[in-house]
């Protein structure tokens, strides 16, 4: 009986699927659109959105390489918002990571935080320091 079990296990492993699903060469990958809203710090002249946009262009990796955006990732800016449009796979969390690194580099990480108010948006907000001081008193 033991050898019979081995044979059936071997048969199960060697089964091959015949009908493969193939997508055509022209099948486009889904595109995601993310926004980083820097309105509050830009209004106070603390942050320059053009520099953040340039930072994204220099640092975003596509297929493991920086400065390899090509047609897969496009970055645009209108006033204080930076829009990143990318083919999947592209992580929203990666955008948050890069934004936090930029804030750290500019020594703004102690004052600003990155929050996701909507599914495809990040927003830079100030820490609520005044509320903490009132609670201590």
JSON list of C-alpha atoms in Angstrom, two decimals, residues 16-121:
[
{"chain": "A", "resi": 16, "resn": "UNK", "atom": "CA", "xyz": [0.30, 19.70, -16.79]},
{"chain": "A", "resi": 17, "resn": "UNK", "atom": "CA", "xyz": [-2.30, 22.30, -17.59]},
{"chain": "A", "resi": 18, "resn": "UNK", "atom": "CA", "xyz": [-2.96, 22.51, -21.29]},
{"chain": "A", "resi": 19, "resn": "UNK", "atom": "CA", "xyz": [-5.01, 25.67, -21.74]},
{"chain": "A", "resi": 20, "resn": "UNK", "atom": "CA", "xyz": [-2.94, 28.69, -20.71]},
{"chain": "A", "resi": 21, "resn": "UNK", "atom": "CA", "xyz": [-4.45, 32.13, -20.46]},
{"chain": "A", "resi": 22, "resn": "UNK", "atom": "CA", "xyz": [-2.36, 34.56, -22.44]},
{"chain": "A", "resi": 23, "resn": "UNK", "atom": "CA", "xyz": [-2.80, 38.26, -22.73]},
{"chain": "A", "resi": 24, "resn": "UNK", "atom": "CA", "xyz": [-1.94, 39.91, -25.99]},
{"chain": "A", "resi": 25, "resn": "UNK", "atom": "CA", "xyz": [1.29, 41.85, -26.40]},
{"chain": "A", "resi": 26, "resn": "UNK", "atom": "CA", "xyz": [-0.73, 45.06, -26.47]},
{"chain": "A", "resi": 27, "resn": "UNK", "atom": "CA", "xyz": [-2.42, 44.45, -23.12]},
{"chain": "A", "resi": 28, "resn": "UNK", "atom": "CA", "xyz": [-1.72, 47.52, -21.00]},
{"chain": "A", "resi": 29, "resn": "UNK", "atom": "CA", "xyz": [-0.98, 47.17, -17.33]},
{"chain": "A", "resi": 30, "resn": "UNK", "atom": "CA", "xyz": [-3.38, 48.99, -15.01]},
{"chain": "A", "resi": 31, "resn": "UNK", "atom": "CA", "xyz": [-2.38, 52.54, -14.12]},
{"chain": "A", "resi": 32, "resn": "UNK", "atom": "CA", "xyz": [-2.58, 54.05, -10.64]},
{"chain": "A", "resi": 33, "resn": "UNK", "atom": "CA", "xyz": [-2.69, 57.76, -9.85]},
{"chain": "A", "resi": 34, "resn": "UNK", "atom": "CA", "xyz": [-1.42, 59.11, -6.54]},
{"chain": "A", "resi": 35, "resn": "UNK", "atom": "CA", "xyz": [-1.30, 62.67, -5.24]},
{"chain": "A", "resi": 36, "resn": "UNK", "atom": "CA", "xyz": [0.92, 64.28, -2.63]},
{"chain": "A", "resi": 37, "resn": "UNK", "atom": "CA", "xyz": [-0.73, 67.47, -1.33]},
{"chain": "A", "resi": 38, "resn": "UNK", "atom": "CA", "xyz": [1.75, 69.96, 0.16]},
{"chain": "A", "resi": 39, "resn": "UNK", "atom": "CA", "xyz": [-0.66, 72.88, 0.57]},
{"chain": "A", "resi": 40, "resn": "UNK", "atom": "CA", "xyz": [-0.02, 73.78, 4.24]},
{"chain": "A", "resi": 41, "resn": "UNK", "atom": "CA", "xyz": [3.81, 73.94, 4.14]},
{"chain": "A", "resi": 42, "resn": "UNK", "atom": "CA", "xyz": [3.81, 75.63, 0.72]},
{"chain": "A", "resi": 43, "resn": "UNK", "atom": "CA", "xyz": [1.45, 78.37, 1.96]},
{"chain": "A", "resi": 44, "resn": "UNK", "atom": "CA", "xyz": [3.89, 79.04, 4.81]},
{"chain": "A", "resi": 45, "resn": "UNK", "atom": "CA", "xyz": [6.89, 79.05, 2.41]},
{"chain": "A", "resi": 46, "resn": "UNK", "atom": "CA", "xyz": [8.51, 76.14, 4.24]},
{"chain": "A", "resi": 47, "resn": "UNK", "atom": "CA", "xyz": [8.53, 73.67, 1.35]},
{"chain": "A", "resi": 48, "resn": "UNK", "atom": "CA", "xyz": [9.11, 74.07, -2.38]},
{"chain": "A", "resi": 49, "resn": "UNK", "atom": "CA", "xyz": [6.93, 71.61, -4.34]},
{"chain": "A", "resi": 50, "resn": "UNK", "atom": "CA", "xyz": [9.21, 71.88, -7.39]},
{"chain": "A", "resi": 51, "resn": "UNK", "atom": "CA", "xyz": [12.09, 70.47, -5.33]},
{"chain": "A", "resi": 52, "resn": "UNK", "atom": "CA", "xyz": [9.93, 67.61, -4.06]},
{"chain": "A", "resi": 53, "resn": "UNK", "atom": "CA", "xyz": [8.88, 66.85, -7.65]},
{"chain": "A", "resi": 54, "resn": "UNK", "atom": "CA", "xyz": [12.54, 66.82, -8.74]},
{"chain": "A", "resi": 55, "resn": "UNK", "atom": "CA", "xyz": [13.38, 64.55, -5.77]},
{"chain": "A", "resi": 56, "resn": "UNK", "atom": "CA", "xyz": [10.72, 62.08, -6.90]},
{"chain": "A", "resi": 57, "resn": "UNK", "atom": "CA", "xyz": [12.02, 62.15, -10.48]},
{"chain": "A", "resi": 58, "resn": "UNK", "atom": "CA", "xyz": [15.58, 61.48, -9.30]},
{"chain": "A", "resi": 59, "resn": "UNK", "atom": "CA", "xyz": [14.77, 58.83, -6.69]},
{"chain": "A", "resi": 60, "resn": "UNK", "atom": "CA", "xyz": [11.81, 56.75, -7.92]},
{"chain": "A", "resi": 61, "resn": "UNK", "atom": "CA", "xyz": [13.04, 53.33, -8.97]},
{"chain": "A", "resi": 62, "resn": "UNK", "atom": "CA", "xyz": [11.55, 51.45, -11.89]},
{"chain": "A", "resi": 63, "resn": "UNK", "atom": "CA", "xyz": [12.73, 47.85, -12.27]},
{"chain": "A", "resi": 64, "resn": "UNK", "atom": "CA", "xyz": [15.41, 48.44, -9.62]},
{"chain": "A", "resi": 65, "resn": "UNK", "atom": "CA", "xyz": [17.00, 51.47, -11.29]},
{"chain": "A", "resi": 66, "resn": "UNK", "atom": "CA", "xyz": [16.73, 55.17, -10.49]},
{"chain": "A", "resi": 67, "resn": "UNK", "atom": "CA", "xyz": [16.29, 57.70, -13.31]},
{"chain": "A", "resi": 68, "resn": "UNK", "atom": "CA", "xyz": [14.51, 54.97, -15.29]},
{"chain": "A", "resi": 69, "resn": "UNK", "atom": "CA", "xyz": [10.98, 56.43, -15.33]},
{"chain": "A", "resi": 70, "resn": "UNK", "atom": "CA", "xyz": [10.39, 56.13, -19.06]},
{"chain": "A", "resi": 71, "resn": "UNK", "atom": "CA", "xyz": [6.72, 55.79, -19.93]},
{"chain": "A", "resi": 72, "resn": "UNK", "atom": "CA", "xyz": [5.88, 53.71, -16.87]},
{"chain": "A", "resi": 73, "resn": "UNK", "atom": "CA", "xyz": [5.92, 56.59, -14.37]},
{"chain": "A", "resi": 74, "resn": "UNK", "atom": "CA", "xyz": [4.97, 60.21, -15.00]},
{"chain": "A", "resi": 75, "resn": "UNK", "atom": "CA", "xyz": [5.23, 62.98, -12.42]},
{"chain": "A", "resi": 76, "resn": "UNK", "atom": "CA", "xyz": [3.44, 66.30, -12.75]},
{"chain": "A", "resi": 77, "resn": "UNK", "atom": "CA", "xyz": [2.73, 69.25, -10.49]},
{"chain": "A", "resi": 78, "resn": "UNK", "atom": "CA", "xyz": [0.02, 71.88, -10.24]},
{"chain": "A", "resi": 79, "resn": "UNK", "atom": "CA", "xyz": [0.66, 74.51, -7.57]},
{"chain": "A", "resi": 80, "resn": "UNK", "atom": "CA", "xyz": [1.11, 72.60, -4.30]},
{"chain": "A", "resi": 81, "resn": "UNK", "atom": "CA", "xyz": [0.06, 69.14, -5.49]},
{"chain": "A", "resi": 82, "resn": "UNK", "atom": "CA", "xyz": [2.33, 66.54, -7.03]},
{"chain": "A", "resi": 83, "resn": "UNK", "atom": "CA", "xyz": [0.68, 63.87, -9.15]},
{"chain": "A", "resi": 84, "resn": "UNK", "atom": "CA", "xyz": [2.36, 60.54, -9.79]},
{"chain": "A", "resi": 85, "resn": "UNK", "atom": "CA", "xyz": [0.85, 58.31, -12.45]},
{"chain": "A", "resi": 86, "resn": "UNK", "atom": "CA", "xyz": [2.40, 54.85, -12.71]},
{"chain": "A", "resi": 87, "resn": "UNK", "atom": "CA", "xyz": [1.85, 51.41, -14.16]},
{"chain": "A", "resi": 88, "resn": "UNK", "atom": "CA", "xyz": [1.42, 48.64, -11.64]},
{"chain": "A", "resi": 89, "resn": "UNK", "atom": "CA", "xyz": [3.29, 47.34, -9.73]},
{"chain": "A", "resi": 90, "resn": "UNK", "atom": "CA", "xyz": [3.81, 50.69, -7.94]},
{"chain": "A", "resi": 91, "resn": "UNK", "atom": "CA", "xyz": [3.26, 51.13, -4.23]},
{"chain": "A", "resi": 92, "resn": "UNK", "atom": "CA", "xyz": [1.60, 54.11, -2.61]},
{"chain": "A", "resi": 93, "resn": "UNK", "atom": "CA", "xyz": [3.64, 53.28, 0.47]},
{"chain": "A", "resi": 94, "resn": "UNK", "atom": "CA", "xyz": [6.83, 53.83, -1.60]},
{"chain": "A", "resi": 95, "resn": "UNK", "atom": "CA", "xyz": [5.66, 57.38, -2.29]},
{"chain": "A", "resi": 96, "resn": "UNK", "atom": "CA", "xyz": [5.18, 57.94, 1.45]},
{"chain": "A", "resi": 97, "resn": "UNK", "atom": "CA", "xyz": [8.66, 56.55, 2.11]},
{"chain": "A", "resi": 98, "resn": "UNK", "atom": "CA", "xyz": [10.25, 58.92, -0.42]},
{"chain": "A", "resi": 99, "resn": "UNK", "atom": "CA", "xyz": [8.28, 61.89, 0.93]},
{"chain": "A", "resi": 100, "resn": "UNK", "atom": "CA", "xyz": [9.45, 61.15, 4.48]},
{"chain": "A", "resi": 101, "resn": "UNK", "atom": "CA", "xyz": [13.05, 60.82, 3.27]},
{"chain": "A", "resi": 102, "resn": "UNK", "atom": "CA", "xyz": [12.78, 64.19, 1.55]},
{"chain": "A", "resi": 103, "resn": "UNK", "atom": "CA", "xyz": [11.39, 65.80, 4.72]},
{"chain": "A", "resi": 104, "resn": "UNK", "atom": "CA", "xyz": [14.24, 64.31, 6.74]},
{"chain": "A", "resi": 105, "resn": "UNK", "atom": "CA", "xyz": [16.79, 65.62, 4.25]},
{"chain": "A", "resi": 106, "resn": "UNK", "atom": "CA", "xyz": [15.26, 69.11, 4.49]},
{"chain": "A", "resi": 107, "resn": "UNK", "atom": "CA", "xyz": [15.12, 68.81, 8.32]},
{"chain": "A", "resi": 108, "resn": "UNK", "atom": "CA", "xyz": [11.33, 69.23, 8.27]},
{"chain": "A", "resi": 109, "resn": "UNK", "atom": "CA", "xyz": [10.51, 65.76, 9.60]},
{"chain": "A", "resi": 110, "resn": "UNK", "atom": "CA", "xyz": [10.10, 67.12, 13.17]},
{"chain": "A", "resi": 111, "resn": "UNK", "atom": "CA", "xyz": [7.35, 69.52, 12.06]},
{"chain": "A", "resi": 112, "resn": "UNK", "atom": "CA", "xyz": [5.50, 67.76, 9.25]},
{"chain": "A", "resi": 113, "resn": "UNK", "atom": "CA", "xyz": [3.91, 64.35, 8.91]},
{"chain": "A", "resi": 114, "resn": "UNK", "atom": "CA", "xyz": [2.53, 62.42, 5.96]},
{"chain": "A", "resi": 115, "resn": "UNK", "atom": "CA", "xyz": [-1.15, 61.44, 6.26]},
{"chain": "A", "resi": 116, "resn": "UNK", "atom": "CA", "xyz": [-3.46, 59.59, 3.87]},
{"chain": "A", "resi": 117, "resn": "UNK", "atom": "CA", "xyz": [-6.87, 61.34, 3.96]},
{"chain": "A", "resi": 118, "resn": "UNK", "atom": "CA", "xyz": [-8.10, 59.47, 0.86]},
{"chain": "A", "resi": 119, "resn": "UNK", "atom": "CA", "xyz": [-7.29, 56.20, -0.84]},
{"chain": "A", "resi": 120, "resn": "UNK", "atom": "CA", "xyz": [-5.02, 57.68, -3.49]},
{"chain": "A", "resi": 121, "resn": "UNK", "atom": "CA", "xyz": [-3.79, 60.83, -1.72]}
]
